[in-house]
């Protein structure tokens, strides 16, 4: 299935298992910004939404409840992805609300969450940069555990290089890093692109 079909299945699956405020938040809190993050950033990287939870409920440091735009959860891994729109409500935010937002993020970090924030403009105008950040943070935590046990040793080493660098890698860099022939490097890079683990560089 394509993005729209998978997206609807993803949201519907979460709607079906939620009740009360958790259900209401997903119905009303999941906006265009969150959908565009999935479409522009997440989907081109993974082509699935496994381990991802929209409008995820967490305990507030004031004994209440708060909701994360997206939570990526696997054993021993908790990553929060927030997509911040820029609008009148941000211009009019009070000093107390500003401080409260900072305190909320600090508390998430203290509780063991890795917090990654994108603006809506970043998602729309610079999706590739956002993809690179997502690759870096997930690669840092899961490494070889990203359900890719079929990858060869060479393929894994190329991915480690890409994750560490955090930006485009060239065949020449890979050739020097692994001391392989240019023909072998091009073959490995092509295999990783076919497996949706790397994205071909576009533009200048």
Short mmCIF file of N, CA and C in Angstrom, two decimals, residues 11-153:
data_model
loop_
_atom_site.label_atom_id
_atom_site.label_comp_id
_atom_site.label_asym_id
_atom_site.label_seq_id
_atom_site.Cartn_x
_atom_site.Cartn_y
_atom_site.Cartn_z
N UNK A 11 -3.60 5.24 11.77
CA UNK A 11 -4.43 6.05 12.66
C UNK A 11 -5.64 5.26 13.14
N UNK A 12 -6.29 4.54 12.24
CA UNK A 12 -7.47 3.77 12.62
C UNK A 12 -7.14 2.70 13.66
N UNK A 13 -5.98 2.08 13.53
CA UNK A 13 -5.58 1.05 14.49
C UNK A 13 -5.45 1.64 15.90
N UNK A 14 -4.93 2.86 15.99
CA UNK A 14 -4.80 3.51 17.30
C UNK A 14 -6.14 4.01 17.81
N UNK A 15 -6.99 4.49 16.91
CA UNK A 15 -8.32 4.95 17.32
C UNK A 15 -9.12 3.81 17.94
N UNK A 16 -8.99 2.63 17.39
CA UNK A 16 -9.80 1.49 17.81
C UNK A 16 -9.45 1.01 19.22
N UNK A 17 -8.24 1.29 19.69
CA UNK A 17 -7.83 0.77 21.01
C UNK A 17 -7.81 1.87 22.07
N UNK A 18 -8.29 3.06 21.73
CA UNK A 18 -8.27 4.17 22.69
C UNK A 18 -9.67 4.53 23.16
N UNK A 19 -9.71 5.06 24.38
CA UNK A 19 -10.97 5.53 24.94
C UNK A 19 -10.71 6.84 25.68
N UNK A 20 -11.78 7.53 26.04
CA UNK A 20 -11.68 8.72 26.87
C UNK A 20 -10.82 9.82 26.26
N UNK A 21 -10.01 10.43 27.12
CA UNK A 21 -9.19 11.55 26.69
C UNK A 21 -8.14 11.13 25.66
N UNK A 22 -7.62 9.93 25.79
CA UNK A 22 -6.62 9.46 24.82
C UNK A 22 -7.23 9.39 23.41
N UNK A 23 -8.48 8.97 23.34
CA UNK A 23 -9.17 8.92 22.05
C UNK A 23 -9.45 10.33 21.55
N UNK A 24 -9.93 11.19 22.43
CA UNK A 24 -10.26 12.56 22.02
C UNK A 24 -9.02 13.30 21.52
N UNK A 25 -7.89 13.09 22.19
CA UNK A 25 -6.66 13.77 21.78
C UNK A 25 -6.22 13.35 20.38
N UNK A 26 -6.37 12.06 20.09
CA UNK A 26 -5.97 11.59 18.76
C UNK A 26 -6.93 12.12 17.70
N UNK A 27 -8.21 12.19 18.03
CA UNK A 27 -9.20 12.70 17.08
C UNK A 27 -9.01 14.18 16.81
N UNK A 28 -8.68 14.95 17.86
CA UNK A 28 -8.61 16.40 17.69
C UNK A 28 -7.22 16.99 17.67
N UNK A 29 -6.23 16.25 18.21
CA UNK A 29 -4.89 16.82 18.33
C UNK A 29 -3.94 16.47 17.20
N UNK A 30 -4.31 15.46 16.42
CA UNK A 30 -3.45 15.04 15.32
C UNK A 30 -3.78 15.89 14.10
N UNK A 31 -2.89 16.82 13.77
CA UNK A 31 -3.19 17.85 12.77
C UNK A 31 -2.40 17.65 11.48
N UNK A 32 -2.53 18.62 10.59
CA UNK A 32 -1.82 18.61 9.32
C UNK A 32 -0.31 18.53 9.51
N UNK A 33 0.21 19.21 10.52
CA UNK A 33 1.66 19.22 10.75
C UNK A 33 2.17 17.81 11.05
N UNK A 34 1.44 17.07 11.90
CA UNK A 34 1.85 15.72 12.25
C UNK A 34 1.77 14.79 11.03
N UNK A 35 0.71 14.95 10.24
CA UNK A 35 0.58 14.11 9.05
C UNK A 35 1.70 14.40 8.05
N UNK A 36 2.05 15.66 7.89
CA UNK A 36 3.12 16.01 6.95
C UNK A 36 4.47 15.48 7.41
N UNK A 37 4.69 15.41 8.73
CA UNK A 37 5.92 14.81 9.23
C UNK A 37 6.01 13.35 8.80
N UNK A 38 4.89 12.64 8.94
CA UNK A 38 4.88 11.24 8.52
C UNK A 38 5.10 11.11 7.02
N UNK A 39 4.45 11.97 6.25
CA UNK A 39 4.52 11.87 4.79
C UNK A 39 5.86 12.32 4.24
N UNK A 40 6.39 13.42 4.74
CA UNK A 40 7.60 14.03 4.19
C UNK A 40 8.89 13.43 4.76
N UNK A 41 8.82 13.01 6.02
CA UNK A 41 10.04 12.59 6.72
C UNK A 41 10.05 11.09 7.02
N UNK A 42 9.04 10.62 7.74
CA UNK A 42 9.08 9.24 8.23
C UNK A 42 8.89 8.20 7.13
N UNK A 43 7.86 8.37 6.32
CA UNK A 43 7.52 7.37 5.30
C UNK A 43 8.65 7.13 4.31
N UNK A 44 9.31 8.15 3.77
CA UNK A 44 10.41 7.89 2.82
C UNK A 44 11.58 7.13 3.44
N UNK A 45 11.70 7.17 4.77
CA UNK A 45 12.79 6.45 5.43
C UNK A 45 12.45 4.99 5.70
N UNK A 46 11.21 4.72 6.16
CA UNK A 46 10.90 3.40 6.68
C UNK A 46 9.80 2.65 5.93
N UNK A 47 8.91 3.37 5.29
CA UNK A 47 7.78 2.75 4.59
C UNK A 47 6.91 1.90 5.51
N UNK A 48 6.90 2.23 6.78
CA UNK A 48 5.98 1.62 7.75
C UNK A 48 5.95 2.51 8.99
N UNK A 49 5.00 2.23 9.90
CA UNK A 49 4.85 3.04 11.11
C UNK A 49 5.00 2.20 12.38
N UNK A 50 5.68 1.07 12.26
CA UNK A 50 5.88 0.23 13.43
C UNK A 50 6.65 0.97 14.52
N UNK A 51 6.28 0.70 15.77
CA UNK A 51 6.90 1.27 16.97
C UNK A 51 6.56 2.75 17.17
N UNK A 52 5.75 3.33 16.29
CA UNK A 52 5.42 4.75 16.38
C UNK A 52 4.01 4.91 16.94
N UNK A 53 3.85 5.83 17.91
CA UNK A 53 2.57 6.04 18.57
C UNK A 53 2.18 7.51 18.49
N UNK A 54 1.06 7.85 17.84
CA UNK A 54 0.65 9.25 17.74
C UNK A 54 -0.07 9.72 19.00
N UNK A 55 0.11 11.01 19.36
CA UNK A 55 -0.55 11.58 20.53
C UNK A 55 -0.41 10.65 21.73
N UNK A 56 0.84 10.40 22.08
CA UNK A 56 1.15 9.41 23.13
C UNK A 56 1.07 10.05 24.51
N UNK A 57 0.33 9.41 25.40
CA UNK A 57 0.08 9.95 26.74
C UNK A 57 1.24 9.64 27.68
N UNK A 58 1.70 10.67 28.40
CA UNK A 58 2.72 10.49 29.43
C UNK A 58 2.26 11.21 30.70
N UNK A 59 2.78 10.77 31.83
CA UNK A 59 2.46 11.43 33.09
C UNK A 59 3.17 12.77 33.17
N UNK A 60 2.44 13.77 33.58
CA UNK A 60 3.00 15.10 33.72
C UNK A 60 3.72 15.22 35.06
N UNK A 61 4.73 16.09 35.12
CA UNK A 61 5.47 16.26 36.36
C UNK A 61 4.60 16.90 37.44
N UNK A 62 3.43 17.42 37.06
CA UNK A 62 2.50 18.00 38.04
C UNK A 62 1.34 17.04 38.31
N UNK A 63 1.58 15.76 38.09
CA UNK A 63 0.60 14.70 38.34
C UNK A 63 -0.59 14.73 37.39
N UNK A 64 -0.43 15.37 36.26
CA UNK A 64 -1.47 15.36 35.24
C UNK A 64 -1.05 14.48 34.07
N UNK A 65 -1.62 14.74 32.90
CA UNK A 65 -1.28 14.00 31.69
C UNK A 65 -0.89 14.98 30.59
N UNK A 66 0.10 14.59 29.80
CA UNK A 66 0.48 15.36 28.62
C UNK A 66 0.56 14.40 27.44
N UNK A 67 0.61 14.99 26.24
CA UNK A 67 0.58 14.16 25.03
C UNK A 67 1.71 14.57 24.10
N UNK A 68 2.46 13.57 23.65
CA UNK A 68 3.55 13.78 22.70
C UNK A 68 3.01 13.61 21.29
N UNK A 69 3.51 14.41 20.35
CA UNK A 69 3.05 14.26 18.96
C UNK A 69 3.27 12.83 18.48
N UNK A 70 4.50 12.33 18.68
CA UNK A 70 4.81 10.94 18.33
C UNK A 70 5.80 10.39 19.35
N UNK A 71 5.59 9.13 19.70
CA UNK A 71 6.55 8.42 20.54
C UNK A 71 7.03 7.19 19.77
N UNK A 72 8.34 7.03 19.68
CA UNK A 72 8.94 5.86 19.07
C UNK A 72 9.44 5.00 20.22
N UNK A 73 8.81 3.83 20.39
CA UNK A 73 9.08 3.02 21.58
C UNK A 73 9.48 1.60 21.20
N UNK A 74 10.64 1.21 21.70
CA UNK A 74 11.13 -0.16 21.58
C UNK A 74 11.80 -0.49 22.90
N UNK A 75 12.14 -1.74 23.16
CA UNK A 75 12.77 -2.07 24.43
C UNK A 75 13.96 -1.16 24.75
N UNK A 76 13.88 -0.47 25.89
CA UNK A 76 14.94 0.43 26.37
C UNK A 76 15.09 1.69 25.53
N UNK A 77 14.18 1.94 24.59
CA UNK A 77 14.29 3.12 23.73
C UNK A 77 12.99 3.91 23.79
N UNK A 78 13.10 5.20 24.09
CA UNK A 78 11.93 6.08 24.08
C UNK A 78 12.34 7.41 23.43
N UNK A 79 11.84 7.64 22.22
CA UNK A 79 12.16 8.86 21.49
C UNK A 79 10.88 9.64 21.24
N UNK A 80 10.89 10.89 21.60
CA UNK A 80 9.75 11.78 21.38
C UNK A 80 10.04 12.67 20.17
N UNK A 81 9.10 12.68 19.21
CA UNK A 81 9.19 13.59 18.06
C UNK A 81 8.06 14.60 18.16
N UNK A 82 8.43 15.89 18.20
CA UNK A 82 7.45 16.97 18.29
C UNK A 82 7.54 17.83 17.04
N UNK A 83 6.39 18.18 16.47
CA UNK A 83 6.34 19.05 15.30
C UNK A 83 5.63 20.33 15.71
N UNK A 84 6.37 21.43 15.71
CA UNK A 84 5.85 22.70 16.20
C UNK A 84 5.44 23.61 15.05
N UNK A 85 4.17 23.96 15.02
CA UNK A 85 3.70 24.93 14.04
C UNK A 85 4.01 26.34 14.50
N UNK A 86 4.06 27.26 13.56
CA UNK A 86 4.30 28.66 13.90
C UNK A 86 3.04 29.44 13.56
N UNK A 87 2.38 29.94 14.57
CA UNK A 87 1.13 30.65 14.33
C UNK A 87 0.87 31.67 15.40
N UNK A 88 -0.31 32.28 15.38
CA UNK A 88 -0.64 33.34 16.35
C UNK A 88 -0.54 32.88 17.80
N UNK A 89 -0.87 31.57 18.05
CA UNK A 89 -0.85 31.11 19.44
C UNK A 89 0.57 31.14 20.01
N UNK A 90 1.59 30.98 19.14
CA UNK A 90 2.96 31.05 19.62
C UNK A 90 3.39 32.49 19.85
N UNK A 91 2.93 33.38 19.00
CA UNK A 91 3.27 34.80 19.17
C UNK A 91 2.69 35.35 20.47
N UNK A 92 1.53 34.81 20.85
CA UNK A 92 0.82 35.32 22.02
C UNK A 92 1.07 34.48 23.28
N UNK A 93 2.00 33.56 23.21
CA UNK A 93 2.25 32.70 24.36
C UNK A 93 2.76 33.53 25.53
N UNK A 94 2.30 33.20 26.71
CA UNK A 94 2.71 33.96 27.90
C UNK A 94 4.07 33.48 28.38
N UNK A 95 4.68 34.28 29.24
CA UNK A 95 5.97 33.89 29.80
C UNK A 95 5.84 32.61 30.63
N UNK A 96 4.69 32.46 31.31
CA UNK A 96 4.46 31.26 32.10
C UNK A 96 4.34 30.04 31.20
N UNK A 97 3.62 30.17 30.10
CA UNK A 97 3.45 29.05 29.17
C UNK A 97 4.78 28.67 28.54
N UNK A 98 5.61 29.69 28.22
CA UNK A 98 6.93 29.43 27.65
C UNK A 98 7.78 28.63 28.63
N UNK A 99 7.77 29.04 29.90
CA UNK A 99 8.53 28.33 30.93
C UNK A 99 7.99 26.93 31.14
N UNK A 100 6.67 26.80 31.09
CA UNK A 100 6.05 25.50 31.28
C UNK A 100 6.46 24.53 30.18
N UNK A 101 6.55 25.02 28.94
CA UNK A 101 6.97 24.17 27.81
C UNK A 101 8.40 23.68 28.00
N UNK A 102 9.27 24.57 28.49
CA UNK A 102 10.66 24.18 28.73
C UNK A 102 10.74 23.15 29.85
N UNK A 103 9.96 23.38 30.90
CA UNK A 103 9.97 22.45 32.03
C UNK A 103 9.45 21.08 31.60
N UNK A 104 8.44 21.09 30.73
CA UNK A 104 7.89 19.83 30.22
C UNK A 104 8.95 19.05 29.48
N UNK A 105 9.72 19.74 28.61
CA UNK A 105 10.76 19.04 27.85
C UNK A 105 11.86 18.54 28.78
N UNK A 106 12.25 19.35 29.73
CA UNK A 106 13.28 18.92 30.69
C UNK A 106 12.85 17.66 31.43
N UNK A 107 11.58 17.62 31.82
CA UNK A 107 11.08 16.47 32.56
C UNK A 107 11.10 15.21 31.72
N UNK A 108 10.78 15.35 30.44
CA UNK A 108 10.84 14.20 29.54
C UNK A 108 12.26 13.64 29.48
N UNK A 109 13.24 14.53 29.37
CA UNK A 109 14.65 14.10 29.30
C UNK A 109 15.04 13.41 30.60
N UNK A 110 14.64 13.98 31.73
CA UNK A 110 14.94 13.38 33.03
C UNK A 110 14.33 11.99 33.13
N UNK A 111 13.14 11.82 32.55
CA UNK A 111 12.44 10.53 32.59
C UNK A 111 12.98 9.53 31.57
N UNK A 112 14.03 9.90 30.86
CA UNK A 112 14.67 8.95 29.96
C UNK A 112 14.28 9.07 28.50
N UNK A 113 13.55 10.13 28.14
CA UNK A 113 13.16 10.32 26.74
C UNK A 113 14.24 11.09 25.99
N UNK A 114 14.46 10.73 24.73
CA UNK A 114 15.21 11.57 23.81
C UNK A 114 14.19 12.42 23.08
N UNK A 115 14.35 13.73 23.12
CA UNK A 115 13.36 14.65 22.55
C UNK A 115 13.92 15.30 21.29
N UNK A 116 13.23 15.12 20.17
CA UNK A 116 13.61 15.71 18.89
C UNK A 116 12.47 16.60 18.42
N UNK A 117 12.77 17.87 18.12
CA UNK A 117 11.73 18.81 17.71
C UNK A 117 12.01 19.32 16.30
N UNK A 118 10.95 19.39 15.50
CA UNK A 118 11.02 19.98 14.17
C UNK A 118 9.94 21.06 14.06
N UNK A 119 10.22 22.10 13.30
CA UNK A 119 9.18 23.06 12.98
C UNK A 119 8.44 22.57 11.74
N UNK A 120 7.22 23.04 11.59
CA UNK A 120 6.43 22.67 10.41
C UNK A 120 7.15 23.13 9.15
N UNK A 121 7.80 24.30 9.21
CA UNK A 121 8.53 24.81 8.05
C UNK A 121 9.69 23.90 7.69
N UNK A 122 10.39 23.36 8.68
CA UNK A 122 11.48 22.42 8.40
C UNK A 122 10.96 21.18 7.69
N UNK A 123 9.86 20.65 8.19
CA UNK A 123 9.27 19.45 7.60
C UNK A 123 8.90 19.68 6.14
N UNK A 124 8.34 20.86 5.84
CA UNK A 124 7.87 21.14 4.49
C UNK A 124 8.99 21.57 3.54
N UNK A 125 9.92 22.38 4.04
CA UNK A 125 10.95 22.95 3.17
C UNK A 125 12.25 22.15 3.15
N UNK A 126 12.57 21.47 4.23
CA UNK A 126 13.84 20.75 4.31
C UNK A 126 13.63 19.32 4.83
N UNK A 127 12.78 18.54 4.17
CA UNK A 127 12.49 17.19 4.67
C UNK A 127 13.72 16.29 4.72
N UNK A 128 14.65 16.47 3.78
CA UNK A 128 15.84 15.61 3.77
C UNK A 128 16.69 15.84 5.02
N UNK A 129 16.82 17.09 5.46
CA UNK A 129 17.57 17.36 6.68
C UNK A 129 16.89 16.70 7.88
N UNK A 130 15.57 16.77 7.91
CA UNK A 130 14.82 16.12 8.99
C UNK A 130 15.03 14.61 8.96
N UNK A 131 15.03 14.03 7.76
CA UNK A 131 15.26 12.60 7.62
C UNK A 131 16.63 12.21 8.18
N UNK A 132 17.63 13.03 7.90
CA UNK A 132 18.98 12.74 8.38
C UNK A 132 19.03 12.74 9.90
N UNK A 133 18.31 13.68 10.53
CA UNK A 133 18.28 13.74 11.99
C UNK A 133 17.59 12.50 12.56
N UNK A 134 16.47 12.11 11.94
CA UNK A 134 15.77 10.90 12.39
C UNK A 134 16.68 9.68 12.25
N UNK A 135 17.37 9.57 11.11
CA UNK A 135 18.30 8.46 10.91
C UNK A 135 19.37 8.44 11.99
N UNK A 136 19.90 9.61 12.32
CA UNK A 136 20.96 9.69 13.31
C UNK A 136 20.48 9.24 14.69
N UNK A 137 19.33 9.78 15.11
CA UNK A 137 18.89 9.49 16.48
C UNK A 137 18.46 8.03 16.62
N UNK A 138 17.79 7.48 15.62
CA UNK A 138 17.38 6.08 15.71
C UNK A 138 18.59 5.17 15.54
N UNK A 139 19.49 5.52 14.62
CA UNK A 139 20.70 4.73 14.43
C UNK A 139 21.56 4.70 15.67
N UNK A 140 21.61 5.82 16.39
CA UNK A 140 22.41 5.91 17.61
C UNK A 140 21.91 4.92 18.66
N UNK A 141 20.59 4.74 18.73
CA UNK A 141 20.04 3.88 19.76
C UNK A 141 19.95 2.42 19.34
N UNK A 142 19.54 2.17 18.11
CA UNK A 142 19.25 0.78 17.75
C UNK A 142 20.32 0.11 16.91
N UNK A 143 21.15 0.89 16.23
CA UNK A 143 22.25 0.29 15.48
C UNK A 143 21.81 -0.87 14.61
N UNK A 144 22.37 -2.03 14.88
CA UNK A 144 22.06 -3.22 14.09
C UNK A 144 20.71 -3.83 14.44
N UNK A 145 20.03 -3.29 15.43
CA UNK A 145 18.77 -3.88 15.85
C UNK A 145 17.56 -3.40 15.10
N UNK A 146 17.76 -2.67 14.00
CA UNK A 146 16.62 -2.11 13.27
C UNK A 146 15.99 -3.13 12.34
N UNK A 147 15.79 -4.31 12.86
CA UNK A 147 15.14 -5.38 12.09
C UNK A 147 15.84 -5.65 10.76
N UNK A 148 17.14 -5.46 10.72
CA UNK A 148 17.86 -5.65 9.45
C UNK A 148 18.94 -6.71 9.62
N UNK A 149 18.57 -7.82 10.23
CA UNK A 149 19.54 -8.87 10.51
C UNK A 149 20.08 -9.52 9.24
N UNK A 150 19.41 -9.30 8.10
CA UNK A 150 19.86 -9.90 6.85
C UNK A 150 20.95 -9.08 6.17
N UNK A 151 21.27 -7.90 6.70
CA UNK A 151 22.30 -7.07 6.09
C UNK A 151 23.67 -7.73 6.24
N UNK A 152 24.49 -7.56 5.22
CA UNK A 152 25.85 -8.08 5.29
C UNK A 152 26.70 -7.20 6.19
N UNK A 153 27.87 -7.70 6.57
CA UNK A 153 28.79 -6.91 7.41
C UNK A 153 29.17 -5.61 6.71
#
